[in-house]
Each structure stands twice: as C-alpha cells, then as structure tokens.
C-alpha cells in the first residue's frame, strides 16, 4: 500500500552534503572580509590523516601541516566503514556530491551510462594503483602526494601550494567528463580514498595480512619493507572487489528489502546513485553501496526497504555527525608530534626535558625538520618532539652536559637587522637595551623589527637570548627617543602589506625595563656591527710581497649604505680588469668609511685606478664566463 505522507526527499543526506558545500564556500569567501584568515581546505581531510598516520608509523613524522584532527577523522572513517557503512563517501565527500550532480545532468541529457562486466571490474584496479602511488610517495617524502592531483584540493586552493598542473588538470577534466558520462566515475574507478574504504570493508583479510607482516618482521626478524605490505593490501582489496563486487562480513548496516511489501516498481533501482539492482535482492551487499538511503526514501511502499530490517534511515547521517564531532573533539585536544626523534645512547644518562610553547616557526614538517636538525648539533641534546598545532616543542637533554637554560639558548635564534638606516647618520648612534616579553620566536622577532620600522628614527635591532629576550635598539637621537621606541614596541597589532594583501598580526610584546641600559656608540662601531665590509683579493694578490704593492685609500661613504652592498661585487669584478689591482677592502673608520685599493706598482698607477673608478660603465664578468656592461652605480670623490 502506497504511503502518501512519507517524504520522498532524503533531507538528512541533502542537509549534510549542502552543509559541506556551504562551509567550503564560506572558507573561500571569508578571506575577502578577514585578511588574517587563511583557508585550510585540508583541515578535515581524512585521507590526508590516514597518509599522515602511515608516515608517522614508518618514520615518526607527520606529513607536512597534517594535524591530529585529520588523523582522528581518518580513523573515524575506517570505524564508520566497519560499524556502519561508507558514510564519508555518501554524506561528506565534496567530490562524490559533485560527481552525483554531474551524473544527474548526464542522465537528463540521456548521455549517462553504467559500465558493467569485465570493463567495470578491470577499471576498479586504477584506484588501488593510485592509492599505492599516493601512499608510497607520501610516506617516503612526508609530503602529501595527493595534493599534486586531488581535484578538490586543486580547485579550492586555486591551483596553488603543492598542486602539480600536469597531474591536477587531467584529474579535474577526467572527473568532470567521466562523471557526466559514466556513473560515479571518480568514486568507483579513481578515488584512492574509495580504495582504502573498500580495503576496510574487507577488514578481516586486511587485518590478517597486516598481522602476518608484523609477525614476520618483528618476531621472525625477516626484512619485508612496508611497501610490500601496502602492495599486498592494495592487491587484496582489488581482487576481493573485482571478483565478488560484494561486502563480506562488514559493514554492519545494510539495506534490506521486504519482498512481501515490494511491488517491484523498480524505482529504487533507478534512484540508486550507484546503479545497484536493489529490487532483485533481499539484502544489498553490493560493494558500491554507501548507505545513502536514497532508495529507502524514494521507495513508495512503506517498509519495503529498511536499514537492517528496521526503520533506521536516520542512523547513517546521525552516525556521520557523531563520528565527525567525536573525531574533531579528540583531535583538537590530543596532538601527535609532527616529528618525534631521539638520538644518542641514553644509558646511564639523566634525561630531562623542557617544553616550550608558542614557537610560531614550528608550523609544518619542514620547519620541524630543520628545528630537529639544529638541535642535533647541540651537545647534550638527546631528542625532540614538535607539535605544529600548538607550536610546541619538547626537547630531551642530558643534564650532565647541558642544562635547561643552555637548551633554551640553543633554541633561540638571535636577530641582527638594519631597520631604517640608509648610510647617513650623525657621528654617534644612540641605543637602548630592553627586555621584551613574548618575543622568543624568530617570527616574533621579525614582527618586532616591523613594529620598529614604523619609527623612522630607529636604525637597527639586535636580539640576544635572555628571559625575557634582550633587544638592543639603535636609533638616531635627532629623530626619535626611548619613549617613542617603547610605544612602538608595545603596539598590540602590526599591520603588514597594503590593499588586498594587508594582514593584521596580534603582537602583544611587553617591554621589561629590568636591567635596562642605554647610551651612545661611535657610528663606525655601529657600522661594524651591522654592515658587511668587503675584502676581496684577486689577480694573484698572494704572489706579491708588500714592497711590490701600494695601497690607495679614499673616502667611500657609499660603503655604509645597505642598499649599495649589492653593487660591491660589480666594483670588484670591474677592478679586476686592471691586472695591477689585486685587492679591494672597505673599512669603517672613525672619520668615515674608506675604500682601500691594493695595487702592484709596476703594473698600474693611481691615475689608471681613478679612471677605472670614474668610468660611466663597469665591465663585469660572470661565473659562466660571460661579460656585461653595467652603469657605474658609485660616486667617488676623486
Ligand atoms: S523496494 Fe524498490 S522495487 Fe520494491 S517497491 Fe520499493 S522502490 Fe519499488
Ligand atoms: S543501494 Fe540504496 S543505500 Fe545503497 S547506494 Fe544505492 S540508493 Fe544508496
């Protein structure tokens, strides 16, 4: 008997699918209004999480920028497959939803086909091959290989980041064209996450193979590299899928048809997005069923189709929401280290650890790797763990070699930076040395430099380890003073960039005046601290004794101009055209910067050197043996 009141719309599923799309659109447009927001389209990617987990087990490192939330979502997806069904594919996956929409268009245009038989079975191998390649390269490089081709990631990031156009564009075209003409083309044949999901469907053989590998490698001591395990799991998944096209033990929830209530109208067959022939079976065991319950909703006969023989059409969507909520909550509170490494023998050593939070330069696998490499060079440090989400590091050390202060000093990266100095200042430079709270991280120090740049009288900044960090700020007393500097440092926010590129960074540095010192230094002392001098020998300088050479010295104010530093190699190259010139030095004297030109008396003269310096063009030579004329950027007072 037809039930007229029963809804024919799968509201649960549509709400979740549209919820995901609305979230993605929000992430896309939010940067227009919020310059500080950077959309992370992988933030909730379970596939990335699974790859990260694999790379963590194999190399104790997480793939770049992956967090525990993605890993928790990956685990939730696998649990969902076993205890419920392929819920992610059905309710969440944006590519799956998009493919379905394109498929509807193809059907309306009467250009949609369902592949069957051996072609259908053979094409299913592609997704397992893609899964193998993606996992292999992710685990070996700790970089998410799927970013190169993932149609979702490429489209939503605007082909930026790690996207490889040669992979991504064909993948997107294939997904669009394939989904239009062939039913769920991406999901059935290409999706590597679909391959993992189906391996999870065959959880018992997959678990047996994995257990055997663990026993052979850990107990029997055989050397069987993990890519072999991965390969066997992929092959097993494909063989089970292609030969049976059926669920075995899992998943636990299935669509059941009650023949006594069924009128064999075949509406369910037509409405099933995976083209499963439901009207001819008692229980839907087809491997492609993802428990979308569209068939249950569209069936006109009340009770003819159910979930596990009960009216549980709400259960898959409710389970999806609960699993995602639990995974995000667990992933948010618990974080796996991005890198966890120990080195050296800890036998008989007193191993201590310190934890430091808020290190903004710990932001991905690459920065964690360079941090670990740096700490490996510190005597007494035995291991590190990094946590990118909380910007945290834990460092293990041998207390008999180094103490916690020493470890902190080793973590600290001092900064020495010209701020507004352009080569001209009075004879003396003022300075103030202050403690700056909340400025330990290299990023913080660079933000401190940017805050100071807004005060045109600040000339340079250098930082030194201390608790709080010690910053020496050099300034021109004719243009600013200590109070202005303290105000600049204490600004709550730093605005960087202009127009659409503008971002606001919360700084919140606190000036700590305990132990404050201030004073003046001669300008040459300041220059020696911040400006690189030149000292280059050439034309066989070392073959001449001092009595064969003279030094021609003249004032050279431009040597103190940071902007002119880039031209010094051109001057040296040009000077080397005169065989008699053998060395060029710049020196910052109390009277001012000078250039010293060493020359061989018998080979050149001061007149020749003067005309070389006055030339309107320099002839410079490049390492590839080519030469070029460039305009002389210097002015010499000859
Ligand atoms: S189960 Fe399928 S064939 Fe049977 S009544 Fe429902 S829609 Fe029609
Ligand atoms: S059989 Fe039913 S639940 Fe399974 S995919 Fe088809 S419509 Fe969805």
XYZ file of C-alpha atoms and ligand atoms in Angstrom:
654
model
C 0.000 0.000 0.000
C 1.423 3.330 -1.014
C 2.189 5.707 1.823
C 1.246 9.154 0.586
C 2.630 11.003 3.654
C 6.090 9.512 3.509
C 8.706 12.074 2.410
C 10.409 11.387 -0.919
C 13.329 13.711 -0.186
C 16.426 12.478 1.582
C 16.649 15.530 3.851
C 19.310 14.061 6.126
C 21.727 13.488 3.290
C 20.979 16.676 1.400
C 21.471 18.715 4.578
C 24.907 17.192 5.202
C 26.019 17.491 1.571
C 24.905 21.122 1.328
C 26.351 21.806 4.773
C 29.768 20.769 3.465
C 29.401 22.942 0.355
C 28.250 25.965 2.360
C 31.236 25.507 4.680
C 33.594 25.360 1.682
C 32.061 28.465 0.108
C 32.369 30.267 3.440
C 36.059 29.281 3.575
C 36.502 30.561 0.030
C 34.937 33.977 0.582
C 35.982 34.676 4.179
C 39.471 35.955 3.177
C 37.715 38.793 1.284
C 36.434 40.149 4.621
C 39.038 38.772 7.007
C 42.584 39.400 5.830
C 44.062 37.330 8.634
C 42.140 34.202 7.673
C 43.873 31.596 5.576
C 41.518 28.844 4.450
C 42.854 25.340 5.086
C 40.888 23.094 2.733
C 42.673 20.035 4.083
C 41.774 20.742 7.699
C 39.149 17.985 7.749
C 40.599 15.614 5.136
C 40.549 12.018 6.450
C 42.638 10.766 3.518
C 45.465 13.149 4.435
C 45.093 11.955 8.022
C 45.479 8.309 7.023
C 48.554 9.060 4.936
C 49.984 11.015 7.858
C 49.348 8.171 10.253
C 51.163 5.773 7.899
C 54.116 8.138 7.599
C 54.105 8.536 11.402
C 54.339 4.774 11.942
C 57.071 4.373 9.351
C 59.259 7.404 10.099
C 57.932 9.007 13.325
C 56.990 12.112 11.397
C 53.687 13.530 10.227
C 53.187 14.670 6.641
C 53.518 18.408 6.246
C 50.860 20.556 8.000
C 48.785 17.484 8.933
C 47.316 17.521 12.403
C 45.729 15.045 14.760
C 42.270 16.232 13.662
C 42.817 14.805 10.176
C 44.209 11.586 11.661
C 41.230 11.274 14.014
C 38.900 11.815 11.042
C 40.766 9.135 9.082
C 40.343 6.668 11.956
C 36.667 7.680 12.291
C 36.166 6.974 8.592
C 37.598 3.463 8.953
C 35.483 2.757 12.057
C 32.436 4.066 10.206
C 33.054 1.599 7.370
C 33.241 -1.343 9.751
C 30.415 -0.450 12.127
C 28.075 1.397 9.780
C 28.967 1.785 6.108
C 30.890 4.018 3.678
C 29.444 7.120 5.292
C 32.139 9.623 4.275
C 31.629 8.813 0.569
C 27.894 9.202 0.885
C 27.375 12.158 3.182
C 30.533 14.268 3.269
C 32.813 13.870 0.256
C 32.519 17.003 -1.932
C 33.863 15.181 -4.999
C 31.248 12.447 -4.537
C 28.459 15.028 -4.275
C 29.748 16.964 -7.276
C 30.035 13.742 -9.330
C 26.455 12.882 -8.445
C 25.238 16.304 -9.602
C 27.159 16.000 -12.870
C 25.754 12.486 -13.298
C 22.211 13.889 -12.959
C 22.982 16.341 -15.763
C 24.317 13.492 -17.891
C 21.160 11.488 -17.217
C 18.930 14.414 -18.176
C 20.948 14.759 -21.389
C 20.496 10.988 -21.891
C 24.254 10.590 -22.175
C 24.879 8.676 -18.973
C 25.970 5.057 -18.966
C 26.771 2.473 -16.314
C 29.849 0.403 -17.041
C 29.292 -3.302 -16.489
C 31.081 -6.633 -16.712
C 34.820 -7.007 -17.154
C 35.391 -3.368 -18.136
C 33.811 -2.236 -14.864
C 35.802 -4.793 -12.836
C 39.140 -4.059 -14.552
C 38.831 -0.265 -14.218
C 38.459 -0.661 -10.454
C 42.186 -1.500 -10.367
C 43.023 2.155 -11.154
C 42.038 3.452 -7.729
C 44.196 0.844 -5.968
C 47.164 1.757 -8.173
C 46.599 5.422 -7.338
C 46.338 4.551 -3.648
C 49.652 2.676 -3.757
C 51.486 5.516 -5.533
C 49.972 8.194 -3.265
C 50.781 6.376 -0.037
C 54.250 5.363 -1.173
C 55.359 8.886 -2.061
C 53.652 10.443 0.973
C 55.330 8.111 3.439
C 58.766 8.309 1.811
C 58.772 12.113 1.485
C 56.488 13.115 4.423
C 54.709 15.424 1.952
C 51.120 14.748 0.917
C 51.486 13.416 -2.632
C 47.707 13.569 -3.208
C 47.948 17.377 -3.216
C 49.552 17.129 -6.632
C 46.456 15.770 -8.326
C 43.480 15.921 -5.929
C 40.703 17.647 -7.962
C 39.136 19.035 -4.770
C 42.379 20.459 -3.353
C 43.442 21.913 -6.727
C 40.070 23.587 -7.368
C 39.601 25.107 -3.929
C 43.170 26.319 -3.498
C 43.150 27.872 -6.980
C 45.928 25.523 -8.146
C 48.325 26.925 -5.557
C 50.538 25.208 -2.985
C 51.800 21.762 -3.908
C 49.386 21.300 -6.834
C 51.081 19.971 -9.970
C 49.192 21.272 -13.019
C 50.309 18.303 -15.117
C 48.506 15.962 -12.706
C 45.686 18.182 -11.420
C 44.239 19.445 -14.720
C 43.897 15.943 -16.270
C 42.421 14.695 -12.941
C 39.832 17.511 -12.900
C 38.932 17.032 -16.587
C 38.669 13.284 -16.113
C 36.416 13.735 -13.070
C 34.104 16.218 -14.842
C 33.870 14.422 -18.173
C 33.869 10.950 -16.588
C 31.132 11.819 -14.062
C 28.943 13.336 -16.789
C 29.064 10.223 -18.966
C 29.783 7.380 -16.526
C 28.016 6.758 -13.246
C 30.156 7.768 -10.213
C 33.264 7.570 -12.370
C 35.662 9.113 -9.817
C 34.301 7.157 -6.830
C 34.251 3.742 -8.487
C 37.421 3.875 -10.546
C 39.820 6.603 -9.434
C 39.337 7.663 -5.825
C 42.238 6.399 -3.654
C 40.120 7.047 -0.557
C 37.473 4.800 -2.112
C 40.186 2.120 -2.386
C 41.096 2.469 1.316
C 37.420 2.372 2.209
C 36.969 -0.882 0.333
C 40.088 -2.385 1.931
C 38.399 -1.514 5.258
C 35.265 -3.299 4.031
C 37.464 -6.394 3.713
C 38.825 -5.682 7.194
C 39.332 -9.315 8.223
C 41.663 -10.380 5.365
C 43.381 -6.961 5.556
C 43.938 -7.349 9.307
C 45.226 -10.931 8.825
C 47.751 -9.774 6.195
C 48.915 -6.908 8.406
C 49.259 -9.196 11.437
C 51.266 -11.698 9.375
C 53.602 -8.913 8.228
C 54.070 -7.729 11.831
C 54.854 -11.288 12.967
C 57.270 -11.940 10.101
C 59.139 -8.673 10.568
C 59.023 -8.231 14.362
C 59.012 -11.811 15.645
C 60.665 -13.839 12.868
C 63.081 -10.983 12.100
C 62.516 -11.031 8.318
C 63.120 -7.879 6.329
C 59.940 -7.112 4.434
C 59.758 -3.394 3.645
C 56.397 -1.707 4.277
C 55.781 -1.015 0.523
C 55.309 -4.776 0.146
C 52.605 -4.757 2.806
C 50.964 -1.784 1.105
C 51.137 -3.536 -2.266
C 49.606 -6.767 -0.923
C 46.799 -4.849 0.820
C 46.015 -2.946 -2.398
C 46.055 -6.145 -4.439
C 43.845 -7.934 -1.894
C 41.333 -5.087 -1.946
C 41.219 -5.113 -5.734
C 40.883 -8.909 -6.039
C 38.066 -9.103 -3.489
C 36.281 -6.144 -5.060
C 36.683 -7.179 -8.703
C 35.825 -10.844 -8.203
C 32.917 -10.539 -5.766
C 31.642 -6.950 -6.050
C 30.217 -7.721 -2.625
C 30.527 -6.941 1.059
C 31.679 -9.876 3.159
C 31.434 -9.509 6.956
C 31.445 -5.707 7.087
C 29.894 -3.153 7.042
C 27.348 -3.865 9.718
C 24.452 -1.846 8.297
C 22.827 -2.937 5.018
C 19.718 -2.091 3.042
C 17.128 -4.881 3.325
C 14.164 -5.407 1.011
C 10.945 -6.998 2.193
C 9.539 -8.919 -0.724
C 6.074 -9.114 0.821
C 5.767 -5.316 0.734
C 7.644 -4.708 -2.533
C 5.626 -4.092 -5.718
C 8.681 -4.456 -7.987
C 8.190 -0.982 -9.384
C 11.998 -0.662 -9.679
C 12.034 2.974 -8.599
C 14.815 2.095 -6.146
C 16.988 0.726 -8.973
C 16.563 3.940 -10.929
C 17.178 6.240 -7.961
C 20.256 4.472 -6.603
C 23.242 6.772 -7.378
C 25.443 3.686 -7.711
C 23.045 1.860 -10.094
C 22.698 -1.132 -7.786
C 19.857 -3.527 -8.758
C 18.062 -3.399 -5.396
C 14.681 -4.745 -6.490
C 16.108 -8.209 -7.185
C 17.895 -8.864 -3.884
C 16.868 -9.338 -0.269
C 19.886 -7.587 1.190
C 22.047 -5.043 -0.640
C 25.553 -6.451 -0.376
C 26.967 -4.612 -3.375
C 30.424 -3.153 -2.733
C 29.326 0.217 -4.171
C 26.501 0.770 -1.674
C 27.411 3.662 0.612
C 24.191 3.633 2.613
C 22.895 6.923 1.262
C 19.340 5.539 1.877
C 18.068 7.303 -1.261
C 16.433 4.001 -2.208
C 14.641 3.792 1.168
C 13.423 7.385 0.882
C 12.240 7.050 -2.741
C 10.532 3.671 -2.319
C 6.764 4.294 -2.486
C 5.929 1.260 -0.324
C 6.288 1.899 3.391
C 8.582 -0.644 4.986
C 9.593 -2.338 1.713
C 13.142 -1.070 2.140
C 14.765 -0.690 5.544
C 18.171 -0.478 7.153
C 18.974 -3.809 8.848
C 15.273 -4.675 8.726
C 14.394 -1.631 10.830
C 13.273 1.884 10.095
C 16.719 3.374 10.686
C 17.018 5.715 7.713
C 18.202 8.451 10.100
C 21.017 6.322 11.531
C 23.705 6.740 8.814
C 23.505 10.541 8.827
C 23.325 10.672 12.632
C 26.344 8.338 12.853
C 28.222 10.563 10.391
C 27.616 13.667 12.511
C 28.500 11.927 15.796
C 31.698 10.340 14.421
C 32.900 13.630 12.944
C 32.122 15.525 16.152
C 33.965 12.940 18.270
C 36.948 12.865 15.868
C 37.279 16.657 15.812
C 36.960 16.872 19.596
C 39.557 14.147 20.219
C 41.863 15.547 17.507
C 41.599 19.041 18.947
C 42.564 18.036 22.477
C 45.180 15.427 21.678
C 48.043 16.083 19.280
C 50.551 13.634 17.836
C 54.043 15.033 17.380
C 54.918 16.108 13.830
C 58.448 14.858 14.492
C 59.482 12.576 17.335
C 63.161 11.705 17.276
C 65.797 10.508 19.720
C 69.462 10.116 19.042
C 72.467 9.075 21.040
C 72.717 6.461 23.776
C 70.683 7.354 26.862
C 72.063 4.542 29.028
C 73.282 5.897 32.375
C 72.314 9.467 31.480
C 69.981 11.707 33.435
C 67.468 12.552 30.761
C 65.460 15.729 31.397
C 63.052 17.529 29.150
C 61.765 21.036 28.666
C 58.634 22.116 26.863
C 58.301 25.430 25.054
C 55.015 26.700 23.627
C 54.127 29.403 21.129
C 57.086 28.924 18.776
C 55.485 30.307 15.617
C 58.234 28.979 13.354
C 57.176 25.403 14.221
C 54.487 25.386 11.571
C 54.976 22.337 9.362
C 57.064 19.229 8.770
C 59.826 21.251 7.038
C 60.257 23.718 9.907
C 60.076 20.847 12.431
C 62.766 19.011 10.462
C 65.119 21.999 10.451
C 64.484 22.519 14.177
C 65.386 18.851 14.850
C 68.487 19.137 12.643
C 69.592 22.253 14.516
C 69.074 20.603 17.916
C 71.045 17.507 16.815
C 74.121 19.734 16.638
C 73.762 20.841 20.266
C 75.913 18.791 22.605
C 73.837 17.065 25.282
C 70.509 17.252 23.410
C 69.133 13.727 23.002
C 65.853 14.135 21.141
C 62.979 16.384 20.182
C 59.253 16.305 19.635
C 57.413 19.047 17.747
C 53.677 19.795 17.745
C 52.722 22.142 14.922
C 49.172 22.821 16.022
C 50.192 24.083 19.443
C 53.505 25.486 18.094
C 55.155 23.437 20.831
C 58.490 21.669 21.182
C 59.710 19.213 23.797
C 63.483 18.818 23.972
C 65.155 15.913 25.791
C 68.663 16.527 27.115
C 71.423 15.027 29.248
C 71.592 17.178 32.364
C 75.247 16.312 32.971
C 76.162 18.042 29.673
C 73.671 20.875 29.270
C 71.052 22.499 31.485
C 67.615 23.814 30.566
C 68.954 27.380 30.200
C 71.510 26.111 27.688
C 68.802 24.282 25.742
C 66.644 27.400 25.624
C 69.627 29.459 24.474
C 70.248 26.895 21.718
C 66.612 27.086 20.603
C 66.808 30.864 20.452
C 67.772 32.358 17.060
C 69.212 35.844 17.544
C 68.330 38.578 15.071
C 70.572 41.351 13.789
C 68.799 43.619 11.376
C 69.111 47.067 9.815
C 65.763 48.841 10.254
C 65.753 52.351 8.767
C 69.471 53.063 8.372
C 70.305 54.281 4.872
C 74.002 55.020 5.255
C 73.689 58.522 6.693
C 73.502 59.433 10.376
C 75.214 61.669 12.873
C 78.646 60.781 14.283
C 77.179 58.908 17.201
C 74.364 56.374 17.382
C 72.177 56.030 20.471
C 70.991 52.684 21.753
C 68.686 51.265 24.387
C 68.749 47.676 25.613
C 65.402 46.383 26.849
C 63.854 43.075 27.831
C 60.934 42.128 25.553
C 58.433 39.608 26.886
C 56.643 37.228 24.423
C 59.332 37.632 21.766
C 61.240 34.348 21.834
C 60.298 33.035 18.421
C 62.124 34.140 15.193
C 58.759 35.205 13.723
C 58.090 37.378 16.786
C 61.489 38.990 16.462
C 60.825 39.801 12.836
C 57.432 41.325 13.827
C 59.293 43.371 16.447
C 61.552 44.656 13.634
C 58.480 45.592 11.587
C 56.928 47.494 14.524
C 60.162 49.433 14.939
C 60.343 50.156 11.193
C 57.345 52.457 11.609
C 59.579 54.794 13.682
C 61.885 56.412 11.125
C 64.480 57.218 13.784
C 65.145 53.547 14.601
C 68.268 52.430 12.747
C 68.810 48.789 13.691
C 67.837 45.978 16.037
C 69.731 43.085 17.510
C 68.382 40.456 19.909
C 70.138 38.227 22.401
C 68.970 35.250 24.439
C 67.568 36.035 27.834
C 64.387 35.621 29.824
C 62.902 37.922 28.705
C 64.649 38.217 25.334
C 67.079 41.151 25.283
C 66.702 43.582 22.388
C 69.235 46.322 21.643
C 67.593 49.034 19.566
C 69.857 51.556 17.839
C 68.389 54.941 16.979
C 69.142 58.449 15.776
C 68.512 60.702 18.795
C 67.732 63.628 16.469
C 64.699 61.747 15.122
C 63.309 59.650 17.991
C 63.768 58.754 21.635
C 63.396 55.858 24.066
C 59.770 56.668 24.857
C 58.749 56.567 21.186
C 60.553 53.241 20.879
C 58.741 51.760 23.877
C 55.410 52.904 22.448
C 56.243 51.347 19.058
C 57.264 48.030 20.659
C 54.130 47.883 22.839
C 51.652 48.252 19.944
C 49.041 45.495 20.199
C 48.836 44.966 16.446
C 51.099 45.073 13.428
C 49.628 45.846 10.016
C 51.631 44.376 7.143
C 51.140 44.811 3.385
C 48.762 47.060 1.520
C 45.365 46.856 -0.177
C 44.134 43.326 -0.688
C 47.439 41.951 0.662
C 47.040 43.692 4.016
C 47.143 41.498 7.136
C 46.953 42.361 10.809
C 49.080 40.437 13.279
C 48.465 40.437 17.016
C 51.815 41.146 18.624
C 51.348 41.932 22.332
C 55.030 42.427 23.242
C 55.652 43.735 26.728
C 58.641 45.968 27.459
C 60.513 44.827 30.528
C 62.820 47.578 31.802
C 64.540 45.470 34.444
C 68.261 45.764 33.684
C 67.658 48.396 31.001
C 70.797 50.095 29.666
C 71.201 52.914 27.191
C 73.998 55.005 25.738
C 75.798 56.008 22.550
C 78.414 54.436 20.309
C 80.523 55.978 17.514
C 78.967 55.492 14.097
C 81.873 53.333 12.848
C 81.276 50.902 15.710
C 77.603 50.754 14.694
C 78.586 50.166 11.041
C 80.928 47.344 12.014
C 78.038 45.686 13.856
C 75.515 45.829 11.036
C 77.127 46.465 7.647
C 79.286 43.852 5.950
C 82.675 45.084 4.843
C 84.336 43.959 1.624
C 87.755 42.332 1.491
C 88.449 40.519 -1.787
C 91.832 39.522 -3.265
C 92.343 38.647 -6.937
C 94.847 38.868 -9.809
C 97.358 36.694 -7.842
C 97.498 39.031 -4.832
C 99.292 36.394 -2.748
C 102.218 36.235 -5.207
C 103.260 39.838 -4.487
C 105.256 40.912 -1.443
C 104.312 44.103 0.418
C 107.263 46.067 -1.013
C 105.900 45.499 -4.551
C 102.460 46.894 -3.646
C 100.908 50.199 -2.601
C 97.551 50.950 -1.043
C 95.387 53.695 -2.494
C 92.858 54.842 0.090
C 89.988 57.279 -0.378
C 86.725 58.161 1.390
C 83.820 55.950 0.372
C 80.586 56.907 2.144
C 78.537 54.562 -0.032
C 80.235 51.580 1.661
C 77.941 52.309 4.631
C 74.772 52.353 2.549
C 72.981 48.980 2.946
C 71.358 49.428 -0.479
C 74.759 49.754 -2.200
C 76.103 46.483 -0.769
C 74.682 44.549 -3.697
C 76.900 46.507 -6.122
C 80.224 45.778 -4.404
C 80.839 42.517 -6.355
C 80.404 44.547 -9.581
C 83.047 47.041 -8.460
C 85.444 44.190 -7.604
C 84.820 42.480 -10.949
C 85.318 45.711 -12.849
C 88.551 46.498 -10.918
C 89.940 43.046 -11.740
C 90.127 44.123 -15.419
C 93.268 46.030 -14.404
C 95.965 43.366 -13.800
C 97.702 45.682 -11.382
C 94.777 45.914 -8.931
C 94.945 42.918 -6.575
C 92.750 43.577 -3.530
C 89.791 45.747 -2.518
C 88.789 46.436 1.066
C 86.251 48.663 2.764
C 86.868 49.829 6.315
C 84.654 51.805 8.691
C 86.952 54.376 10.335
C 86.055 56.930 12.965
C 86.482 59.641 10.271
C 84.117 57.736 7.961
C 84.034 54.744 5.616
C 87.009 54.303 3.248
C 87.919 52.051 0.340
C 91.457 50.613 0.182
C 92.676 49.537 -3.247
C 95.821 47.415 -3.235
C 97.847 47.625 -6.453
C 101.158 46.444 -7.891
C 103.390 49.462 -8.504
C 104.925 48.051 -11.677
C 101.594 47.160 -13.291
C 99.255 50.111 -12.714
C 99.041 53.671 -11.406
C 96.735 55.789 -9.251
C 95.654 57.669 -12.415
C 94.581 54.436 -14.037
C 92.719 53.425 -10.869
C 90.945 56.802 -10.770
C 89.773 56.455 -14.353
C 88.599 52.900 -13.553
C 86.541 54.256 -10.628
C 85.143 57.157 -12.691
C 84.107 55.023 -15.664
C 80.461 55.580 -16.611
C 80.119 51.831 -17.165
C 81.569 48.821 -15.382
C 82.645 45.740 -17.314
C 81.674 42.831 -15.097
C 82.331 39.117 -15.508
C 80.000 36.277 -14.548
C 80.871 32.747 -13.402
C 79.617 31.352 -16.740
C 82.467 33.291 -18.411
C 80.181 35.914 -19.977
C 80.738 39.658 -19.522
C 78.323 42.541 -19.374
C 78.401 46.336 -19.215
C 76.515 47.879 -16.290
C 76.093 51.513 -15.295
C 78.578 52.582 -12.611
C 76.340 52.985 -9.501
C 79.054 54.580 -7.305
C 80.254 58.155 -6.937
C 83.857 58.690 -5.817
C 85.147 61.997 -4.563
C 88.403 62.000 -6.598
S 11.825 -1.849 -2.965
Fe 12.240 -0.918 -4.952
S 11.053 -2.119 -6.337
Fe 10.262 -2.589 -4.327
S 8.627 -1.155 -4.045
Fe 10.389 -0.188 -3.203
S 11.193 1.028 -4.887
Fe 9.759 -0.421 -5.785
S 21.532 0.711 -2.549
Fe 20.379 2.327 -1.579
S 21.696 2.980 0.089
Fe 22.961 1.790 -1.273
S 23.871 3.318 -2.647
Fe 22.004 2.552 -3.662
S 20.455 4.020 -3.026
Fe 22.152 4.293 -1.639
